[in-house]
Amino acid sequence: MSYKCSRCKRDVTLDEYGGVRCPYCGHRVLLKERGGGIKEVDVE
């Protein structure tokens, strides 16, 4: 699963045993990337 660091804006991939820190700058706030697809909703 890919994340983006909120401080340095680099892409971060977390392994299953790693902590929740950016490996580049050490910041602890990571933003989850959204999918690129468009969702359609039926309004009936």
mmCIF file with all atom_site columns, N, CA and C in Angstrom:
data_model
loop_
_atom_site.group_PDB
_atom_site.id
_atom_site.type_symbol
_atom_site.label_atom_id
_atom_site.label_alt_id
_atom_site.label_comp_id
_atom_site.label_asym_id
_atom_site.label_entity_id
_atom_site.label_seq_id
_atom_site.pdbx_PDB_ins_code
_atom_site.Cartn_x
_atom_site.Cartn_y
_atom_site.Cartn_z
_atom_site.occupancy
_atom_site.B_iso_or_equiv
_atom_site.pdbx_formal_charge
_atom_site.auth_seq_id
_atom_site.auth_comp_id
_atom_site.auth_asym_id
_atom_site.auth_atom_id
_atom_site.pdbx_PDB_model_num
ATOM 1   N N  . MET A 1 1  ? 0.850   -1.170 0.000   1.00 0.00 ? 1  MET A N  1
ATOM 2   C CA . MET A 1 1  ? 0.000   0.000  0.000   1.00 0.00 ? 1  MET A CA 1
ATOM 3   C C  . MET A 1 1  ? 0.895   1.233  0.000   1.00 0.00 ? 1  MET A C  1
ATOM 4   N N  . SER A 1 2  ? 0.574   2.209  -0.809  1.00 0.00 ? 2  SER A N  1
ATOM 5   C CA . SER A 1 2  ? 1.433   3.385  -0.908  1.00 0.00 ? 2  SER A CA 1
ATOM 6   C C  . SER A 1 2  ? 0.877   4.556  -0.102  1.00 0.00 ? 2  SER A C  1
ATOM 7   N N  . TYR A 1 3  ? 1.776   5.295  0.464   1.00 0.00 ? 3  TYR A N  1
ATOM 8   C CA . TYR A 1 3  ? 1.465   6.476  1.252   1.00 0.00 ? 3  TYR A CA 1
ATOM 9   C C  . TYR A 1 3  ? 2.338   7.617  0.776   1.00 0.00 ? 3  TYR A C  1
ATOM 10  N N  . LYS A 1 4  ? 1.981   8.836  1.182   1.00 0.00 ? 4  LYS A N  1
ATOM 11  C CA . LYS A 1 4  ? 2.789   10.008 0.857   1.00 0.00 ? 4  LYS A CA 1
ATOM 12  C C  . LYS A 1 4  ? 3.065   10.764 2.145   1.00 0.00 ? 4  LYS A C  1
ATOM 13  N N  . CYS A 1 5  ? 4.318   11.141 2.358   1.00 0.00 ? 5  CYS A N  1
ATOM 14  C CA . CYS A 1 5  ? 4.699   11.894 3.547   1.00 0.00 ? 5  CYS A CA 1
ATOM 15  C C  . CYS A 1 5  ? 4.115   13.300 3.455   1.00 0.00 ? 5  CYS A C  1
ATOM 16  N N  . SER A 1 6  ? 3.523   13.769 4.548   1.00 0.00 ? 6  SER A N  1
ATOM 17  C CA . SER A 1 6  ? 2.909   15.095 4.514   1.00 0.00 ? 6  SER A CA 1
ATOM 18  C C  . SER A 1 6  ? 3.940   16.212 4.605   1.00 0.00 ? 6  SER A C  1
ATOM 19  N N  . ARG A 1 7  ? 5.161   15.915 5.024   1.00 0.00 ? 7  ARG A N  1
ATOM 20  C CA . ARG A 1 7  ? 6.199   16.947 5.117   1.00 0.00 ? 7  ARG A CA 1
ATOM 21  C C  . ARG A 1 7  ? 7.018   17.046 3.835   1.00 0.00 ? 7  ARG A C  1
ATOM 22  N N  . CYS A 1 8  ? 7.639   15.934 3.406   1.00 0.00 ? 8  CYS A N  1
ATOM 23  C CA . CYS A 1 8  ? 8.541   15.997 2.254   1.00 0.00 ? 8  CYS A CA 1
ATOM 24  C C  . CYS A 1 8  ? 7.879   15.574 0.946   1.00 0.00 ? 8  CYS A C  1
ATOM 25  N N  . LYS A 1 9  ? 6.618   15.099 1.001   1.00 0.00 ? 9  LYS A N  1
ATOM 26  C CA . LYS A 1 9  ? 5.805   14.740 -0.168  1.00 0.00 ? 9  LYS A CA 1
ATOM 27  C C  . LYS A 1 9  ? 6.371   13.582 -0.981  1.00 0.00 ? 9  LYS A C  1
ATOM 28  N N  . ARG A 1 10 ? 7.234   12.748 -0.387  1.00 0.00 ? 10 ARG A N  1
ATOM 29  C CA . ARG A 1 10 ? 7.784   11.597 -1.091  1.00 0.00 ? 10 ARG A CA 1
ATOM 30  C C  . ARG A 1 10 ? 6.877   10.387 -0.910  1.00 0.00 ? 10 ARG A C  1
ATOM 31  N N  . ASP A 1 11 ? 6.910   9.496  -1.893  1.00 0.00 ? 11 ASP A N  1
ATOM 32  C CA . ASP A 1 11 ? 6.141   8.257  -1.807  1.00 0.00 ? 11 ASP A CA 1
ATOM 33  C C  . ASP A 1 11 ? 6.824   7.316  -0.830  1.00 0.00 ? 11 ASP A C  1
ATOM 34  N N  . VAL A 1 12 ? 6.022   6.692  0.043   1.00 0.00 ? 12 VAL A N  1
ATOM 35  C CA . VAL A 1 12 ? 6.534   5.808  1.081   1.00 0.00 ? 12 VAL A CA 1
ATOM 36  C C  . VAL A 1 12 ? 5.766   4.499  1.005   1.00 0.00 ? 12 VAL A C  1
ATOM 37  N N  . THR A 1 13 ? 6.482   3.379  1.008   1.00 0.00 ? 13 THR A N  1
ATOM 38  C CA . THR A 1 13 ? 5.868   2.066  1.080   1.00 0.00 ? 13 THR A CA 1
ATOM 39  C C  . THR A 1 13 ? 6.259   1.451  2.407   1.00 0.00 ? 13 THR A C  1
ATOM 40  N N  . LEU A 1 14 ? 5.258   1.097  3.217   1.00 0.00 ? 14 LEU A N  1
ATOM 41  C CA . LEU A 1 14 ? 5.526   0.542  4.535   1.00 0.00 ? 14 LEU A CA 1
ATOM 42  C C  . LEU A 1 14 ? 5.596   -0.973 4.452   1.00 0.00 ? 14 LEU A C  1
ATOM 43  N N  . ASP A 1 15 ? 6.585   -1.561 5.135   1.00 0.00 ? 15 ASP A N  1
ATOM 44  C CA . ASP A 1 15 ? 6.608   -3.012 5.226   1.00 0.00 ? 15 ASP A CA 1
ATOM 45  C C  . ASP A 1 15 ? 5.791   -3.426 6.448   1.00 0.00 ? 15 ASP A C  1
ATOM 46  N N  . GLU A 1 16 ? 5.526   -4.701 6.587   1.00 0.00 ? 16 GLU A N  1
ATOM 47  C CA . GLU A 1 16 ? 4.612   -5.146 7.644   1.00 0.00 ? 16 GLU A CA 1
ATOM 48  C C  . GLU A 1 16 ? 5.207   -5.023 9.035   1.00 0.00 ? 16 GLU A C  1
ATOM 49  N N  . TYR A 1 17 ? 6.527   -4.923 9.169   1.00 0.00 ? 17 TYR A N  1
ATOM 50  C CA . TYR A 1 17 ? 7.153   -4.828 10.487  1.00 0.00 ? 17 TYR A CA 1
ATOM 51  C C  . TYR A 1 17 ? 7.690   -3.438 10.792  1.00 0.00 ? 17 TYR A C  1
ATOM 52  N N  . GLY A 1 18 ? 7.641   -2.532 9.824   1.00 0.00 ? 18 GLY A N  1
ATOM 53  C CA . GLY A 1 18 ? 8.196   -1.197 10.012  1.00 0.00 ? 18 GLY A CA 1
ATOM 54  C C  . GLY A 1 18 ? 7.273   -0.294 10.807  1.00 0.00 ? 18 GLY A C  1
ATOM 55  N N  . GLY A 1 19 ? 7.837   0.768  11.309  1.00 0.00 ? 19 GLY A N  1
ATOM 56  C CA . GLY A 1 19 ? 7.032   1.742  12.030  1.00 0.00 ? 19 GLY A CA 1
ATOM 57  C C  . GLY A 1 19 ? 6.330   2.673  11.077  1.00 0.00 ? 19 GLY A C  1
ATOM 58  N N  . VAL A 1 20 ? 5.617   3.608  11.636  1.00 0.00 ? 20 VAL A N  1
ATOM 59  C CA . VAL A 1 20 ? 4.893   4.578  10.819  1.00 0.00 ? 20 VAL A CA 1
ATOM 60  C C  . VAL A 1 20 ? 5.678   5.873  10.835  1.00 0.00 ? 20 VAL A C  1
ATOM 61  N N  . ARG A 1 21 ? 6.769   5.882  10.094  1.00 0.00 ? 21 ARG A N  1
ATOM 62  C CA . ARG A 1 21 ? 7.614   7.062  9.938   1.00 0.00 ? 21 ARG A CA 1
ATOM 63  C C  . ARG A 1 21 ? 8.119   7.114  8.501   1.00 0.00 ? 21 ARG A C  1
ATOM 64  N N  . CYS A 1 22 ? 8.301   8.308  8.009   1.00 0.00 ? 22 CYS A N  1
ATOM 65  C CA . CYS A 1 22 ? 8.891   8.482  6.688   1.00 0.00 ? 22 CYS A CA 1
ATOM 66  C C  . CYS A 1 22 ? 10.376  8.117  6.785   1.00 0.00 ? 22 CYS A C  1
ATOM 67  N N  . PRO A 1 23 ? 10.869  7.221  5.928   1.00 0.00 ? 23 PRO A N  1
ATOM 68  C CA . PRO A 1 23 ? 12.284  6.851  5.989   1.00 0.00 ? 23 PRO A CA 1
ATOM 69  C C  . PRO A 1 23 ? 13.221  7.959  5.494   1.00 0.00 ? 23 PRO A C  1
ATOM 70  N N  . TYR A 1 24 ? 12.676  8.991  4.842   1.00 0.00 ? 24 TYR A N  1
ATOM 71  C CA . TYR A 1 24 ? 13.499  10.058 4.293   1.00 0.00 ? 24 TYR A CA 1
ATOM 72  C C  . TYR A 1 24 ? 13.681  11.215 5.268   1.00 0.00 ? 24 TYR A C  1
ATOM 73  N N  . CYS A 1 25 ? 12.587  11.642 5.922   1.00 0.00 ? 25 CYS A N  1
ATOM 74  C CA . CYS A 1 25 ? 12.687  12.805 6.813   1.00 0.00 ? 25 CYS A CA 1
ATOM 75  C C  . CYS A 1 25 ? 12.300  12.497 8.258   1.00 0.00 ? 25 CYS A C  1
ATOM 76  N N  . GLY A 1 26 ? 11.731  11.299 8.529   1.00 0.00 ? 26 GLY A N  1
ATOM 77  C CA . GLY A 1 26 ? 11.383  10.912 9.885   1.00 0.00 ? 26 GLY A CA 1
ATOM 78  C C  . GLY A 1 26 ? 10.037  11.414 10.378  1.00 0.00 ? 26 GLY A C  1
ATOM 79  N N  . HIS A 1 27 ? 9.287   12.094 9.518   1.00 0.00 ? 27 HIS A N  1
ATOM 80  C CA . HIS A 1 27 ? 7.989   12.635 9.910   1.00 0.00 ? 27 HIS A CA 1
ATOM 81  C C  . HIS A 1 27 ? 7.001   11.494 10.143  1.00 0.00 ? 27 HIS A C  1
ATOM 82  N N  . ARG A 1 28 ? 6.074   11.667 11.081  1.00 0.00 ? 28 ARG A N  1
ATOM 83  C CA . ARG A 1 28 ? 5.169   10.583 11.462  1.00 0.00 ? 28 ARG A CA 1
ATOM 84  C C  . ARG A 1 28 ? 3.781   10.677 10.843  1.00 0.00 ? 28 ARG A C  1
ATOM 85  N N  . VAL A 1 29 ? 3.509   11.675 10.013  1.00 0.00 ? 29 VAL A N  1
ATOM 86  C CA . VAL A 1 29 ? 2.191   11.819 9.392   1.00 0.00 ? 29 VAL A CA 1
ATOM 87  C C  . VAL A 1 29 ? 2.287   11.395 7.933   1.00 0.00 ? 29 VAL A C  1
ATOM 88  N N  . LEU A 1 30 ? 1.631   10.264 7.612   1.00 0.00 ? 30 LEU A N  1
ATOM 89  C CA . LEU A 1 30 ? 1.618   9.756  6.247   1.00 0.00 ? 30 LEU A CA 1
ATOM 90  C C  . LEU A 1 30 ? 0.188   9.775  5.729   1.00 0.00 ? 30 LEU A C  1
ATOM 91  N N  . LEU A 1 31 ? 0.020   10.175 4.488   1.00 0.00 ? 31 LEU A N  1
ATOM 92  C CA . LEU A 1 31 ? -1.292  10.283 3.870   1.00 0.00 ? 31 LEU A CA 1
ATOM 93  C C  . LEU A 1 31 ? -1.511  9.104  2.943   1.00 0.00 ? 31 LEU A C  1
ATOM 94  N N  . LYS A 1 32 ? -2.658  8.448  3.060   1.00 0.00 ? 32 LYS A N  1
ATOM 95  C CA . LYS A 1 32 ? -2.972  7.308  2.216   1.00 0.00 ? 32 LYS A CA 1
ATOM 96  C C  . LYS A 1 32 ? -3.346  7.798  0.827   1.00 0.00 ? 32 LYS A C  1
ATOM 97  N N  . GLU A 1 33 ? -2.756  7.176  -0.185  1.00 0.00 ? 33 GLU A N  1
ATOM 98  C CA . GLU A 1 33 ? -3.041  7.560  -1.565  1.00 0.00 ? 33 GLU A CA 1
ATOM 99  C C  . GLU A 1 33 ? -4.423  7.054  -1.964  1.00 0.00 ? 33 GLU A C  1
ATOM 100 N N  . ARG A 1 34 ? -5.162  7.855  -2.681  1.00 0.00 ? 34 ARG A N  1
ATOM 101 C CA . ARG A 1 34 ? -6.474  7.456  -3.169  1.00 0.00 ? 34 ARG A CA 1
ATOM 102 C C  . ARG A 1 34 ? -6.333  6.803  -4.533  1.00 0.00 ? 34 ARG A C  1
ATOM 103 N N  . GLY A 1 35 ? -7.308  5.955  -4.847  1.00 0.00 ? 35 GLY A N  1
ATOM 104 C CA . GLY A 1 35 ? -7.330  5.321  -6.157  1.00 0.00 ? 35 GLY A CA 1
ATOM 105 C C  . GLY A 1 35 ? -7.658  6.330  -7.245  1.00 0.00 ? 35 GLY A C  1
ATOM 106 N N  . GLY A 1 36 ? -7.269  6.032  -8.458  1.00 0.00 ? 36 GLY A N  1
ATOM 107 C CA . GLY A 1 36 ? -7.477  6.964  -9.551  1.00 0.00 ? 36 GLY A CA 1
ATOM 108 C C  . GLY A 1 36 ? -8.808  6.819  -10.253 1.00 0.00 ? 36 GLY A C  1
ATOM 109 N N  . GLY A 1 37 ? -9.589  5.816  -9.882  1.00 0.00 ? 37 GLY A N  1
ATOM 110 C CA . GLY A 1 37 ? -10.853 5.565  -10.564 1.00 0.00 ? 37 GLY A CA 1
ATOM 111 C C  . GLY A 1 37 ? -11.956 6.510  -10.129 1.00 0.00 ? 37 GLY A C  1
ATOM 112 N N  . ILE A 1 38 ? -12.942 6.676  -10.998 1.00 0.00 ? 38 ILE A N  1
ATOM 113 C CA . ILE A 1 38 ? -14.108 7.502  -10.692 1.00 0.00 ? 38 ILE A CA 1
ATOM 114 C C  . ILE A 1 38 ? -15.256 6.579  -10.343 1.00 0.00 ? 38 ILE A C  1
ATOM 115 N N  . LYS A 1 39 ? -15.893 6.847  -9.237  1.00 0.00 ? 39 LYS A N  1
ATOM 116 C CA . LYS A 1 39 ? -17.011 6.018  -8.809  1.00 0.00 ? 39 LYS A CA 1
ATOM 117 C C  . LYS A 1 39 ? -18.323 6.662  -9.225  1.00 0.00 ? 39 LYS A C  1
ATOM 118 N N  . GLU A 1 40 ? -19.244 5.815  -9.717  1.00 0.00 ? 40 GLU A N  1
ATOM 119 C CA . GLU A 1 40 ? -20.565 6.311  -10.093 1.00 0.00 ? 40 GLU A CA 1
ATOM 120 C C  . GLU A 1 40 ? -21.592 5.821  -9.085  1.00 0.00 ? 40 GLU A C  1
ATOM 121 N N  . VAL A 1 41 ? -22.557 6.674  -8.746  1.00 0.00 ? 41 VAL A N  1
ATOM 122 C CA . VAL A 1 41 ? -23.578 6.347  -7.767  1.00 0.00 ? 41 VAL A CA 1
ATOM 123 C C  . VAL A 1 41 ? -24.939 6.417  -8.423  1.00 0.00 ? 41 VAL A C  1
ATOM 124 N N  . ASP A 1 42 ? -25.757 5.373  -8.229  1.00 0.00 ? 42 ASP A N  1
ATOM 125 C CA . ASP A 1 42 ? -27.130 5.405  -8.749  1.00 0.00 ? 42 ASP A CA 1
ATOM 126 C C  . ASP A 1 42 ? -27.992 6.241  -7.805  1.00 0.00 ? 42 ASP A C  1
ATOM 127 N N  . VAL A 1 43 ? -28.773 7.170  -8.364  1.00 0.00 ? 43 VAL A N  1
ATOM 128 C CA . VAL A 1 43 ? -29.610 8.052  -7.545  1.00 0.00 ? 43 VAL A CA 1
ATOM 129 C C  . VAL A 1 43 ? -31.073 7.731  -7.864  1.00 0.00 ? 43 VAL A C  1
ATOM 130 N N  . GLU A 1 44 ? -31.490 6.565  -7.493  1.00 0.00 ? 44 GLU A N  1
ATOM 131 C CA . GLU A 1 44 ? -32.884 6.184  -7.755  1.00 0.00 ? 44 GLU A CA 1
ATOM 132 C C  . GLU A 1 44 ? -33.562 5.781  -6.501  1.00 0.00 ? 44 GLU A C  1
#
